[in-house]
Amino acid sequence: MIRIVSSLVAFFSIASLCAQNVSEEPPKLVIGITIDQLRGDYLRLFKQTFGEDGFKRLLNEGLVYSDIKYDFPHPDAASAITTVYTGAYPFYHGIVGEKKYAKDTDREISSFFDSKFNGVSTTDQLSPTAIKVPTLTDELQIASGGKSDIVAFAPDASAALASGGHAASGVYWIDDYNGKWVSSSFYKTNQYIVDQHNRSSRSLSLTIGTLMWRPAIDIANYKAFPYTQNVYNFQHYFGKDKTNQFKLFKQSPLVNTEVRQMAEKILNAGTIGKHTYPDFLALTFYAGNYENALDKNYSLEIQDTYYRLDREIAQLLETVEKTVGLDNTLIFVVPTGYYNEEEIYPPDLTLAGGNFYPERTRSLLNMYLMAIYGNVQWIKKYYDGQLFFDRKQLDDKKIDVIDFQRRAAEFMVQFAGVQDVITSHQMLHGAYNQMVHFYRNGYHKGISGDLFVELQPGWQIVTDDQSSNNNQKVRNNAVSAPVVFFGNHIKPQKIYRTIEATEIAPSVAHRLRIRAPNAAQETVLKELF
């Protein structure tokens, strides 16, 4: 009897040890999915239209954190995705936004602009060199001795470059003007599958004229918004506007089909995820609005977007299961923490707030500074909530920059609609509090301005041109959405706490058994140990 009990104990001990060893095996493939503008409230509101194998499967079978925090002002796809993959904020990684103000040329450019590299099948001159620190994918390539396959697909260049990093085997996005999957000459290797697709009859560059976005199901099923009026079927024909057809396409859920299909081509090729070292597939999907119909069918279109995205995720999971296997694959799904919400207000409605005119503000401030320091155009630019001073003039006239910034901030904070003004000196050397720390995270020396202007919620920015900031209404609402880890023996669990965006990279690195990116300062999420 004792011998039998001993044998059983030994058996279960070995079985338990084997189970632990299996669960501790690093994944053969990591699939990083960032969903641009994903909203958690929409996942709840629209779930009655979802199937069982997409969002519901991720949320029911994955490790789910209830919310994510991007602790810096005005995140967008470029700054958010770079933060996820570096484990650091813009203060360290240098991508403060989709675009930036180039002081030397006095113009707005892509944050990833790089004249040293040409585009592949595009006129875009872009590279990841603007990312000042290594990414998660860079660290994987270092650990594997340059052998890992690391491929990134995204609708736009910034998301592809941020997720692919410096050492990828291929980074691709859809060109705004020819519809092809394009890249940068910075990357020395090309995926033949992408070239093959671009030359095929199924390439978006050839099929765009036949594509139309209509509701995928009966619109009677889209009933999440009870206030919706004048409900009718919508349709958007992308062959109509020859100038913007690809840009508009990338604002529709049909772009997610393009991303998923390219991912499946890589997976079905049979090499990625089949090596003795891990590989990485970075994907970005779109869950934002469609700019041409905000005054008509927004409530129906956004529900259709989520319904279609749910199907794309279900199909992708099915392909992963068939090719690499979910046990061999670690999947993480991360929202970008913001939402571009444009609203149509009834013309006779009077609300709190007012109009903020950046150019008028700049002129008034410049007149004030002239009265103190002399008749010079002291302010070069108001851009993205920041004021850029003419540093050369300040240096030439030997004016104390700290005092200059202080005087300008004290004057500006008196303007109607201005909540607070923070100087770059405060962020680097001055008084430190929670708000200064928040703005400091989004600041990068040499790229950001001298003053950061915080406007009161409800105020509308009115510019003299048709820039992306024109008529933008200030909103400080948090955009809540879950983070999901799935596959690779992850146990289903719901964690009701908010995690930092900077915790993801070190946590995935831990599962890969590689070092975290060197600017990542957060510890590993304890549930992933």
Short mmCIF file of C-alpha atoms in Angstrom, two decimals:
data_model
loop_
_atom_site.label_atom_id
_atom_site.label_comp_id
_atom_site.label_asym_id
_atom_site.label_seq_id
_atom_site.Cartn_x
_atom_site.Cartn_y
_atom_site.Cartn_z
CA MET A 1 0.00 0.00 0.00
CA ILE A 2 2.82 2.38 0.96
CA ARG A 3 4.57 1.51 -2.30
CA ILE A 4 1.40 2.36 -4.29
CA VAL A 5 0.94 5.69 -2.48
CA SER A 6 4.61 6.53 -3.06
CA SER A 7 4.25 5.73 -6.75
CA LEU A 8 1.17 7.94 -7.02
CA VAL A 9 2.92 10.81 -5.25
CA ALA A 10 5.91 10.45 -7.58
CA PHE A 11 3.63 10.31 -10.62
CA PHE A 12 1.69 13.44 -9.70
CA SER A 13 4.90 15.26 -8.77
CA ILE A 14 6.38 14.49 -12.21
CA ALA A 15 3.11 15.39 -13.92
CA SER A 16 2.98 18.67 -12.00
CA LEU A 17 6.62 19.41 -12.89
CA CYS A 18 5.98 18.65 -16.56
CA ALA A 19 2.91 20.89 -16.55
CA GLN A 20 4.98 23.71 -15.07
CA ASN A 21 7.71 23.17 -17.64
CA VAL A 22 5.17 23.30 -20.47
CA SER A 23 3.62 26.49 -19.14
CA GLU A 24 7.04 28.05 -18.76
CA GLU A 25 8.09 27.33 -22.33
CA PRO A 26 8.71 30.63 -24.15
CA PRO A 27 6.44 31.20 -27.15
CA LYS A 28 7.66 30.36 -30.62
CA LEU A 29 5.74 33.34 -31.93
CA VAL A 30 4.53 36.60 -30.41
CA ILE A 31 1.72 38.47 -32.14
CA GLY A 32 1.44 42.04 -30.91
CA ILE A 33 -1.92 43.55 -31.87
CA THR A 34 -2.45 47.26 -31.33
CA ILE A 35 -5.96 48.51 -32.08
CA ASP A 36 -6.00 52.20 -32.90
CA GLN A 37 -8.75 54.05 -30.97
CA LEU A 38 -10.32 50.93 -29.46
CA ARG A 39 -12.92 51.80 -26.81
CA GLY A 40 -13.93 49.52 -23.97
CA ASP A 41 -17.43 50.96 -23.71
CA TYR A 42 -18.02 50.12 -27.37
CA LEU A 43 -16.90 46.53 -26.77
CA ARG A 44 -19.63 46.27 -24.14
CA LEU A 45 -22.30 48.14 -26.10
CA PHE A 46 -21.80 46.18 -29.33
CA LYS A 47 -21.19 42.70 -27.91
CA GLN A 48 -24.66 41.45 -28.92
CA THR A 49 -23.46 41.47 -32.54
CA PHE A 50 -20.18 39.66 -31.85
CA GLY A 51 -19.55 35.99 -32.52
CA GLU A 52 -18.01 33.60 -30.00
CA ASP A 53 -14.53 33.39 -31.57
CA GLY A 54 -13.33 36.99 -31.71
CA PHE A 55 -13.48 39.59 -28.95
CA LYS A 56 -15.56 37.30 -26.72
CA ARG A 57 -12.95 34.55 -26.94
CA LEU A 58 -10.13 36.93 -26.08
CA LEU A 59 -12.02 38.40 -23.14
CA ASN A 60 -13.26 35.05 -21.81
CA GLU A 61 -10.12 32.96 -22.29
CA GLY A 62 -7.36 35.52 -21.87
CA LEU A 63 -5.65 37.40 -19.07
CA VAL A 64 -7.60 40.65 -19.16
CA TYR A 65 -6.61 43.92 -17.51
CA SER A 66 -9.57 46.26 -17.25
CA ASP A 67 -7.80 49.41 -18.45
CA ILE A 68 -4.52 50.93 -19.64
CA LYS A 69 -3.03 54.34 -18.88
CA TYR A 70 -0.89 56.47 -21.17
CA ASP A 71 0.57 58.95 -18.71
CA PHE A 72 1.30 61.83 -21.08
CA PRO A 73 -0.83 64.45 -22.89
CA HIS A 74 -2.49 63.91 -26.26
CA PRO A 75 -1.45 60.36 -27.19
CA ASP A 76 -2.00 59.28 -30.79
CA ALA A 77 -1.17 56.12 -32.73
CA ALA A 78 2.49 57.06 -33.23
CA SER A 79 3.31 58.06 -29.65
CA ALA A 80 1.13 55.35 -28.05
CA ILE A 81 2.46 52.41 -30.06
CA THR A 82 6.06 53.57 -29.62
CA THR A 83 5.41 53.72 -25.87
CA VAL A 84 4.04 50.16 -25.87
CA TYR A 85 7.04 48.74 -27.74
CA THR A 86 9.77 50.69 -25.92
CA GLY A 87 8.31 50.51 -22.42
CA ALA A 88 9.08 54.23 -22.11
CA TYR A 89 7.34 57.55 -22.59
CA PRO A 90 8.11 60.18 -25.28
CA PHE A 91 10.50 61.90 -22.87
CA TYR A 92 12.84 58.98 -23.60
CA HIS A 93 11.77 57.50 -26.93
CA GLY A 94 11.32 60.78 -28.83
CA ILE A 95 8.06 60.18 -30.70
CA VAL A 96 5.85 62.97 -29.33
CA GLY A 97 3.14 62.53 -31.96
CA GLU A 98 2.24 61.53 -35.49
CA LYS A 99 3.81 64.76 -36.73
CA LYS A 100 6.16 67.33 -35.31
CA TYR A 101 7.24 70.90 -35.95
CA ALA A 102 10.66 71.02 -37.61
CA LYS A 103 12.31 74.13 -36.17
CA ASP A 104 15.09 74.30 -38.76
CA THR A 105 12.74 74.30 -41.77
CA ASP A 106 9.70 75.89 -40.08
CA ARG A 107 7.27 73.23 -41.27
CA GLU A 108 5.23 70.27 -40.07
CA ILE A 109 6.71 66.87 -40.91
CA SER A 110 6.20 63.24 -39.98
CA SER A 111 7.91 62.31 -36.73
CA PHE A 112 9.57 59.50 -38.71
CA PHE A 113 10.81 61.66 -41.62
CA ASP A 114 14.35 60.76 -42.62
CA SER A 115 15.89 62.17 -45.78
CA LYS A 116 18.69 59.59 -45.63
CA PHE A 117 16.39 56.76 -46.69
CA ASN A 118 14.13 56.39 -49.70
CA GLY A 119 10.77 54.71 -49.80
CA VAL A 120 10.26 51.24 -51.26
CA SER A 121 7.33 51.53 -53.71
CA THR A 122 6.53 54.94 -52.18
CA THR A 123 7.81 58.50 -52.19
CA ASP A 124 7.73 58.59 -48.38
CA GLN A 125 11.18 59.12 -46.84
CA LEU A 126 10.80 57.55 -43.42
CA SER A 127 12.74 55.38 -40.99
CA PRO A 128 12.62 54.25 -37.35
CA THR A 129 15.76 56.24 -36.45
CA ALA A 130 13.54 58.85 -34.77
CA ILE A 131 12.90 56.27 -32.03
CA LYS A 132 15.74 57.12 -29.68
CA VAL A 133 15.78 53.88 -27.66
CA PRO A 134 15.59 50.16 -28.50
CA THR A 135 12.21 48.49 -28.85
CA LEU A 136 10.94 45.11 -27.68
CA THR A 137 11.43 43.72 -31.18
CA ASP A 138 14.99 45.08 -31.29
CA GLU A 139 15.78 43.20 -28.07
CA LEU A 140 14.38 39.98 -29.53
CA GLN A 141 16.58 40.33 -32.59
CA ILE A 142 19.63 40.92 -30.39
CA ALA A 143 18.82 37.86 -28.28
CA SER A 144 18.40 35.61 -31.33
CA GLY A 145 21.59 36.85 -32.96
CA GLY A 146 19.63 38.47 -35.78
CA LYS A 147 17.80 35.25 -36.72
CA SER A 148 14.24 36.05 -35.60
CA ASP A 149 11.64 36.87 -38.23
CA ILE A 150 10.08 40.17 -37.18
CA VAL A 151 7.38 41.50 -39.49
CA ALA A 152 5.02 44.45 -38.98
CA PHE A 153 1.86 45.41 -40.89
CA ALA A 154 -0.20 48.54 -40.23
CA PRO A 155 -2.45 50.87 -42.19
CA ASP A 156 -0.09 53.80 -41.59
CA ALA A 157 3.67 54.21 -41.54
CA SER A 158 4.01 55.45 -37.97
CA ALA A 159 2.32 52.38 -36.46
CA ALA A 160 4.33 50.02 -38.65
CA LEU A 161 7.67 51.67 -37.86
CA ALA A 162 6.93 51.95 -34.13
CA SER A 163 5.98 48.27 -33.80
CA GLY A 164 8.60 46.91 -36.18
CA GLY A 165 11.43 48.87 -34.62
CA HIS A 166 14.99 49.17 -35.92
CA ALA A 167 15.83 45.51 -36.52
CA ALA A 168 12.75 44.06 -38.24
CA SER A 169 12.79 41.66 -41.18
CA GLY A 170 10.05 43.66 -42.83
CA VAL A 171 7.92 46.71 -41.97
CA TYR A 172 4.96 47.56 -44.21
CA TRP A 173 2.15 50.08 -44.46
CA ILE A 174 -0.40 51.06 -47.12
CA ASP A 175 0.68 54.01 -49.23
CA ASP A 176 -1.75 56.96 -49.30
CA TYR A 177 -1.39 57.43 -53.06
CA ASN A 178 -0.87 54.05 -54.73
CA GLY A 179 -2.47 51.64 -52.26
CA LYS A 180 0.50 49.25 -52.23
CA TRP A 181 2.14 47.72 -49.19
CA VAL A 182 5.28 49.86 -48.98
CA SER A 183 8.36 50.17 -46.80
CA SER A 184 11.62 52.07 -46.23
CA SER A 185 15.07 51.40 -47.66
CA PHE A 186 16.26 51.47 -44.04
CA TYR A 187 15.31 47.77 -43.87
CA LYS A 188 17.74 45.56 -45.74
CA THR A 189 15.46 42.55 -46.18
CA ASN A 190 12.15 42.26 -48.01
CA GLN A 191 9.34 39.72 -47.69
CA TYR A 192 8.78 38.17 -51.13
CA ILE A 193 5.16 37.51 -50.12
CA VAL A 194 4.53 41.26 -49.97
CA ASP A 195 6.12 41.89 -53.35
CA GLN A 196 4.09 39.02 -54.79
CA HIS A 197 0.87 40.48 -53.40
CA ASN A 198 1.63 43.98 -54.74
CA ARG A 199 2.05 42.53 -58.23
CA SER A 200 -1.08 40.39 -58.06
CA SER A 201 -4.56 41.21 -59.31
CA ARG A 202 -5.75 41.29 -55.67
CA SER A 203 -3.57 44.25 -54.79
CA LEU A 204 -5.52 47.15 -53.31
CA SER A 205 -3.96 49.44 -55.92
CA LEU A 206 -5.95 47.55 -58.57
CA THR A 207 -9.13 46.68 -56.67
CA ILE A 208 -9.86 50.00 -54.93
CA GLY A 209 -12.24 51.08 -57.70
CA THR A 210 -14.49 48.07 -57.06
CA LEU A 211 -14.61 48.31 -53.27
CA MET A 212 -17.58 49.63 -51.36
CA TRP A 213 -18.28 49.77 -47.64
CA ARG A 214 -21.84 48.80 -46.79
CA PRO A 215 -23.32 47.39 -43.58
CA ALA A 216 -22.16 43.80 -43.12
CA ILE A 217 -25.47 42.81 -41.50
CA ASP A 218 -29.00 44.18 -41.29
CA ILE A 219 -28.78 47.63 -39.66
CA ALA A 220 -31.71 46.67 -37.43
CA ASN A 221 -29.10 44.79 -35.39
CA TYR A 222 -27.16 48.01 -34.78
CA LYS A 223 -29.22 49.42 -31.92
CA ALA A 224 -26.62 50.37 -29.31
CA PHE A 225 -27.40 54.11 -29.54
CA PRO A 226 -31.05 54.80 -28.68
CA TYR A 227 -30.81 58.48 -29.70
CA THR A 228 -29.94 57.71 -33.34
CA GLN A 229 -32.33 59.39 -35.78
CA ASN A 230 -32.96 58.95 -39.50
CA VAL A 231 -31.44 55.47 -39.67
CA TYR A 232 -30.75 54.30 -43.21
CA ASN A 233 -28.26 52.09 -45.01
CA PHE A 234 -24.94 53.72 -45.77
CA GLN A 235 -22.47 53.02 -48.54
CA HIS A 236 -19.07 54.45 -49.35
CA TYR A 237 -17.63 53.84 -52.79
CA PHE A 238 -13.84 54.29 -52.68
CA GLY A 239 -13.37 54.62 -56.43
CA LYS A 240 -15.17 57.96 -56.48
CA ASP A 241 -12.55 60.26 -54.94
CA LYS A 242 -9.36 59.53 -56.89
CA THR A 243 -7.31 61.94 -54.78
CA ASN A 244 -8.17 60.58 -51.33
CA GLN A 245 -9.48 57.09 -52.07
CA PHE A 246 -6.73 55.23 -50.20
CA LYS A 247 -6.75 57.65 -47.27
CA LEU A 248 -10.51 57.19 -46.91
CA PHE A 249 -10.15 53.44 -47.27
CA LYS A 250 -7.76 53.42 -44.31
CA GLN A 251 -10.47 55.06 -42.20
CA SER A 252 -12.87 52.21 -42.92
CA PRO A 253 -12.99 48.72 -41.37
CA LEU A 254 -12.06 47.25 -44.76
CA VAL A 255 -8.44 48.17 -44.03
CA ASN A 256 -8.46 45.59 -41.22
CA THR A 257 -9.15 42.89 -43.79
CA GLU A 258 -6.02 43.96 -45.68
CA VAL A 259 -3.91 43.76 -42.50
CA ARG A 260 -5.34 40.37 -41.51
CA GLN A 261 -4.85 38.90 -44.97
CA MET A 262 -1.19 39.95 -45.09
CA ALA A 263 -0.66 38.45 -41.64
CA GLU A 264 -2.21 35.20 -42.83
CA LYS A 265 0.02 35.11 -45.90
CA ILE A 266 3.04 35.27 -43.59
CA LEU A 267 1.61 32.63 -41.26
CA ASN A 268 0.63 30.27 -44.09
CA ALA A 269 4.09 30.52 -45.64
CA GLY A 270 5.09 28.07 -42.94
CA THR A 271 8.31 29.57 -41.57
CA ILE A 272 7.36 32.16 -38.98
CA GLY A 273 6.87 30.59 -35.57
CA LYS A 274 8.60 27.37 -36.63
CA HIS A 275 12.14 28.15 -35.53
CA THR A 276 14.03 27.18 -32.37
CA TYR A 277 14.02 30.88 -31.44
CA PRO A 278 10.94 33.12 -31.17
CA ASP A 279 9.56 35.19 -34.03
CA PHE A 280 7.36 38.30 -33.88
CA LEU A 281 4.39 39.50 -35.92
CA ALA A 282 3.22 43.06 -35.16
CA LEU A 283 -0.23 44.08 -36.42
CA THR A 284 -2.20 47.31 -36.12
CA PHE A 285 -5.97 47.42 -36.68
CA TYR A 286 -8.24 50.46 -36.93
CA ALA A 287 -11.32 51.11 -34.77
CA GLY A 288 -11.79 54.85 -35.31
CA ASN A 289 -14.43 56.83 -37.15
CA TYR A 290 -14.90 57.57 -40.83
CA GLU A 291 -14.47 61.29 -41.43
CA ASN A 292 -16.94 61.74 -44.29
CA ALA A 293 -20.11 60.76 -42.47
CA LEU A 294 -19.95 62.09 -38.93
CA ASP A 295 -23.13 64.11 -39.43
CA LYS A 296 -25.16 61.17 -40.77
CA ASN A 297 -24.36 57.59 -39.97
CA TYR A 298 -21.67 57.63 -37.33
CA SER A 299 -23.61 55.42 -34.90
CA LEU A 300 -24.20 52.74 -37.54
CA GLU A 301 -20.73 52.92 -39.07
CA ILE A 302 -18.87 52.52 -35.79
CA GLN A 303 -21.00 49.48 -34.89
CA ASP A 304 -20.28 47.98 -38.29
CA THR A 305 -16.57 48.68 -37.77
CA TYR A 306 -16.55 46.70 -34.52
CA TYR A 307 -18.66 43.90 -35.96
CA ARG A 308 -16.22 43.49 -38.85
CA LEU A 309 -13.16 43.79 -36.58
CA ASP A 310 -14.57 41.03 -34.38
CA ARG A 311 -14.72 38.74 -37.44
CA GLU A 312 -11.19 39.65 -38.49
CA ILE A 313 -9.83 38.71 -35.07
CA ALA A 314 -11.76 35.43 -35.10
CA GLN A 315 -10.30 34.54 -38.51
CA LEU A 316 -6.80 35.48 -37.40
CA LEU A 317 -7.04 33.30 -34.27
CA GLU A 318 -8.24 30.40 -36.41
CA THR A 319 -5.26 30.78 -38.75
CA VAL A 320 -2.82 30.95 -35.82
CA GLU A 321 -4.32 27.77 -34.38
CA LYS A 322 -3.88 25.94 -37.70
CA THR A 323 -0.36 27.15 -38.46
CA VAL A 324 1.67 27.74 -35.29
CA GLY A 325 -0.77 26.69 -32.58
CA LEU A 326 -2.14 28.93 -29.83
CA ASP A 327 -0.10 27.15 -27.16
CA ASN A 328 3.04 28.15 -29.08
CA THR A 329 1.86 31.73 -29.61
CA LEU A 330 1.67 34.63 -27.18
CA ILE A 331 -0.85 37.23 -28.34
CA PHE A 332 -1.25 40.60 -26.69
CA VAL A 333 -3.94 43.12 -27.61
CA VAL A 334 -3.45 46.76 -26.66
CA PRO A 335 -5.59 49.88 -27.35
CA THR A 336 -3.92 53.19 -28.16
CA GLY A 337 -5.64 55.09 -25.35
CA TYR A 338 -7.28 57.90 -27.31
CA TYR A 339 -10.22 58.52 -29.62
CA ASN A 340 -10.60 61.15 -32.35
CA GLU A 341 -14.15 62.20 -31.61
CA GLU A 342 -15.66 64.91 -33.74
CA GLU A 343 -19.16 65.98 -32.86
CA ILE A 344 -21.86 67.86 -34.73
CA TYR A 345 -23.59 70.38 -32.47
CA PRO A 346 -27.01 71.87 -33.16
CA PRO A 347 -26.45 75.47 -34.33
CA ASP A 348 -28.75 77.02 -31.70
CA LEU A 349 -27.19 75.12 -28.78
CA THR A 350 -25.27 77.24 -26.25
CA LEU A 351 -22.67 75.26 -24.31
CA ALA A 352 -19.90 76.03 -21.85
CA GLY A 353 -16.57 77.07 -23.31
CA GLY A 354 -15.57 79.31 -26.17
CA ASN A 355 -13.19 79.63 -29.12
CA PHE A 356 -9.42 79.68 -28.73
CA TYR A 357 -7.50 81.29 -31.59
CA PRO A 358 -3.83 80.19 -31.56
CA GLU A 359 -2.60 82.81 -34.05
CA ARG A 360 -4.26 85.67 -32.18
CA THR A 361 -2.82 84.33 -28.95
CA ARG A 362 0.65 84.19 -30.47
CA SER A 363 0.35 87.79 -31.73
CA LEU A 364 -0.79 89.15 -28.37
CA LEU A 365 1.96 87.33 -26.51
CA ASN A 366 4.56 88.54 -28.99
CA MET A 367 3.43 92.15 -28.53
CA TYR A 368 3.79 91.76 -24.77
CA LEU A 369 7.30 90.32 -25.13
CA MET A 370 8.25 93.09 -27.57
CA ALA A 371 7.35 95.67 -24.95
CA ILE A 372 9.80 94.05 -22.53
CA TYR A 373 12.62 92.70 -24.70
CA GLY A 374 12.53 94.73 -27.91
CA ASN A 375 10.93 94.78 -31.35
CA VAL A 376 11.61 91.19 -32.46
CA GLN A 377 9.35 88.33 -33.54
CA TRP A 378 10.09 86.25 -30.47
CA ILE A 379 7.67 83.41 -31.18
CA LYS A 380 8.32 81.23 -34.21
CA LYS A 381 5.30 78.95 -34.04
CA TYR A 382 2.23 77.83 -32.13
CA TYR A 383 1.96 74.10 -32.86
CA ASP A 384 -0.02 71.32 -31.20
CA GLY A 385 -0.60 73.20 -27.97
CA GLN A 386 3.01 74.39 -27.75
CA LEU A 387 4.79 77.68 -28.32
CA PHE A 388 8.23 77.64 -29.93
CA PHE A 389 10.51 80.61 -29.22
CA ASP A 390 13.20 81.95 -31.55
CA ARG A 391 16.13 80.60 -29.56
CA LYS A 392 18.70 82.18 -31.88
CA GLN A 393 17.34 85.65 -31.12
CA LEU A 394 17.41 84.89 -27.41
CA ASP A 395 21.01 83.71 -27.64
CA ASP A 396 22.12 86.64 -29.79
CA LYS A 397 20.67 89.18 -27.35
CA LYS A 398 21.88 87.19 -24.33
CA ILE A 399 18.42 87.02 -22.81
CA ASP A 400 17.87 84.63 -19.92
CA VAL A 401 15.66 81.86 -21.34
CA ILE A 402 14.29 80.82 -17.94
CA ASP A 403 13.11 84.34 -17.15
CA PHE A 404 11.74 84.76 -20.68
CA GLN A 405 9.70 81.56 -20.38
CA ARG A 406 8.41 82.53 -16.94
CA ARG A 407 7.21 85.96 -18.07
CA ALA A 408 5.53 84.50 -21.17
CA ALA A 409 3.79 81.80 -19.12
CA GLU A 410 2.56 84.27 -16.51
CA PHE A 411 1.06 86.44 -19.26
CA MET A 412 -0.50 83.56 -21.22
CA VAL A 413 -2.21 81.93 -18.24
CA GLN A 414 -4.46 85.02 -18.00
CA PHE A 415 -5.99 84.35 -21.43
CA ALA A 416 -9.59 83.16 -21.60
CA GLY A 417 -9.75 79.40 -22.04
CA VAL A 418 -6.21 78.77 -20.77
CA GLN A 419 -6.15 76.45 -17.78
CA ASP A 420 -2.40 76.32 -17.22
CA VAL A 421 0.94 77.01 -18.94
CA ILE A 422 4.01 74.90 -18.22
CA THR A 423 7.52 75.81 -19.33
CA SER A 424 10.11 73.39 -20.64
CA HIS A 425 12.41 74.50 -17.81
CA GLN A 426 9.80 73.41 -15.26
CA MET A 427 9.68 69.98 -16.90
CA LEU A 428 13.43 69.55 -16.85
CA HIS A 429 14.57 71.44 -13.75
CA GLY A 430 11.78 73.32 -12.04
CA ALA A 431 9.10 72.73 -9.44
CA TYR A 432 7.80 69.20 -9.69
CA ASN A 433 4.18 68.13 -9.24
CA GLN A 434 1.80 65.62 -10.79
CA MET A 435 0.78 67.86 -13.71
CA VAL A 436 4.39 68.82 -14.53
CA HIS A 437 5.33 65.13 -14.44
CA PHE A 438 2.43 64.33 -16.81
CA TYR A 439 3.57 66.91 -19.35
CA ARG A 440 7.22 65.96 -18.89
CA ASN A 441 6.42 62.40 -20.01
CA GLY A 442 5.25 63.80 -23.34
CA TYR A 443 8.16 66.20 -23.75
CA HIS A 444 11.37 65.49 -25.67
CA LYS A 445 14.29 67.87 -25.69
CA GLY A 446 15.03 69.33 -29.11
CA ILE A 447 11.61 68.37 -30.49
CA SER A 448 9.07 69.91 -28.12
CA GLY A 449 8.36 73.61 -27.61
CA ASP A 450 9.14 76.14 -24.86
CA LEU A 451 5.63 76.44 -23.44
CA PHE A 452 2.90 73.81 -23.11
CA VAL A 453 -0.59 75.35 -23.07
CA GLU A 454 -3.39 73.43 -21.34
CA LEU A 455 -6.84 74.60 -22.45
CA GLN A 456 -10.00 74.26 -20.43
CA PRO A 457 -12.33 71.39 -21.44
CA GLY A 458 -15.08 72.48 -23.82
CA TRP A 459 -13.04 75.16 -25.59
CA GLN A 460 -12.71 74.86 -29.35
CA ILE A 461 -9.43 75.47 -31.20
CA VAL A 462 -9.96 77.61 -34.30
CA THR A 463 -6.93 77.89 -36.59
CA ASP A 464 -6.40 80.16 -39.58
CA ASP A 465 -5.82 77.18 -41.86
CA GLN A 466 -7.44 73.79 -42.40
CA SER A 467 -5.00 71.91 -40.21
CA SER A 468 -5.90 68.80 -38.22
CA ASN A 469 -6.34 70.98 -35.11
CA ASN A 470 -8.93 73.23 -36.72
CA ASN A 471 -12.27 73.25 -34.85
CA GLN A 472 -11.02 70.60 -32.44
CA LYS A 473 -12.88 70.71 -29.13
CA VAL A 474 -10.84 70.06 -26.00
CA ARG A 475 -11.95 66.99 -24.08
CA ASN A 476 -10.17 65.47 -21.11
CA ASN A 477 -12.18 62.26 -20.98
CA ALA A 478 -10.21 59.09 -20.34
CA VAL A 479 -10.68 56.47 -23.07
CA SER A 480 -10.98 53.18 -21.22
CA ALA A 481 -10.23 49.88 -22.96
CA PRO A 482 -8.89 46.49 -21.85
CA VAL A 483 -5.48 44.91 -22.44
CA VAL A 484 -5.51 41.17 -23.20
CA PHE A 485 -2.78 38.50 -23.08
CA PHE A 486 -3.87 35.28 -24.80
CA GLY A 487 -2.38 31.92 -25.80
CA ASN A 488 0.93 30.36 -24.68
CA HIS A 489 -0.72 28.64 -21.68
CA ILE A 490 -2.05 31.94 -20.32
CA LYS A 491 -4.72 31.17 -17.73
CA PRO A 492 -8.08 33.01 -18.06
CA GLN A 493 -8.23 35.77 -15.48
CA LYS A 494 -9.83 39.19 -15.12
CA ILE A 495 -7.74 41.81 -13.31
CA TYR A 496 -9.68 44.90 -12.31
CA ARG A 497 -6.88 47.43 -12.25
CA THR A 498 -5.36 49.96 -14.60
CA ILE A 499 -1.90 49.14 -15.91
CA GLU A 500 0.69 51.50 -17.35
CA ALA A 501 1.40 51.28 -21.08
CA THR A 502 5.08 51.06 -20.12
CA GLU A 503 4.50 47.74 -18.30
CA ILE A 504 3.74 45.77 -21.47
CA ALA A 505 7.20 45.62 -23.08
CA PRO A 506 9.05 44.32 -19.99
CA SER A 507 6.25 41.79 -19.37
CA VAL A 508 6.39 40.38 -22.92
CA ALA A 509 10.20 40.37 -22.72
CA HIS A 510 9.93 38.29 -19.55
CA ARG A 511 7.79 35.69 -21.33
CA LEU A 512 10.31 35.64 -24.17
CA ARG A 513 13.20 35.24 -21.72
CA ILE A 514 14.99 38.24 -23.11
CA ARG A 515 16.01 41.50 -21.48
CA ALA A 516 13.54 44.38 -21.47
CA PRO A 517 14.22 47.41 -23.69
CA ASN A 518 16.84 49.53 -21.92
CA ALA A 519 14.58 52.56 -21.41
CA ALA A 520 11.84 50.45 -19.80
CA GLN A 521 11.73 51.12 -16.08
CA GLU A 522 8.55 49.28 -15.03
CA THR A 523 8.56 45.79 -13.51
CA VAL A 524 6.88 42.73 -15.03
CA LEU A 525 3.13 42.38 -14.55
CA LYS A 526 2.92 39.91 -11.67
CA GLU A 527 0.21 37.80 -13.33
CA LEU A 528 2.62 36.98 -16.18
CA PHE A 529 5.34 35.52 -13.96
#
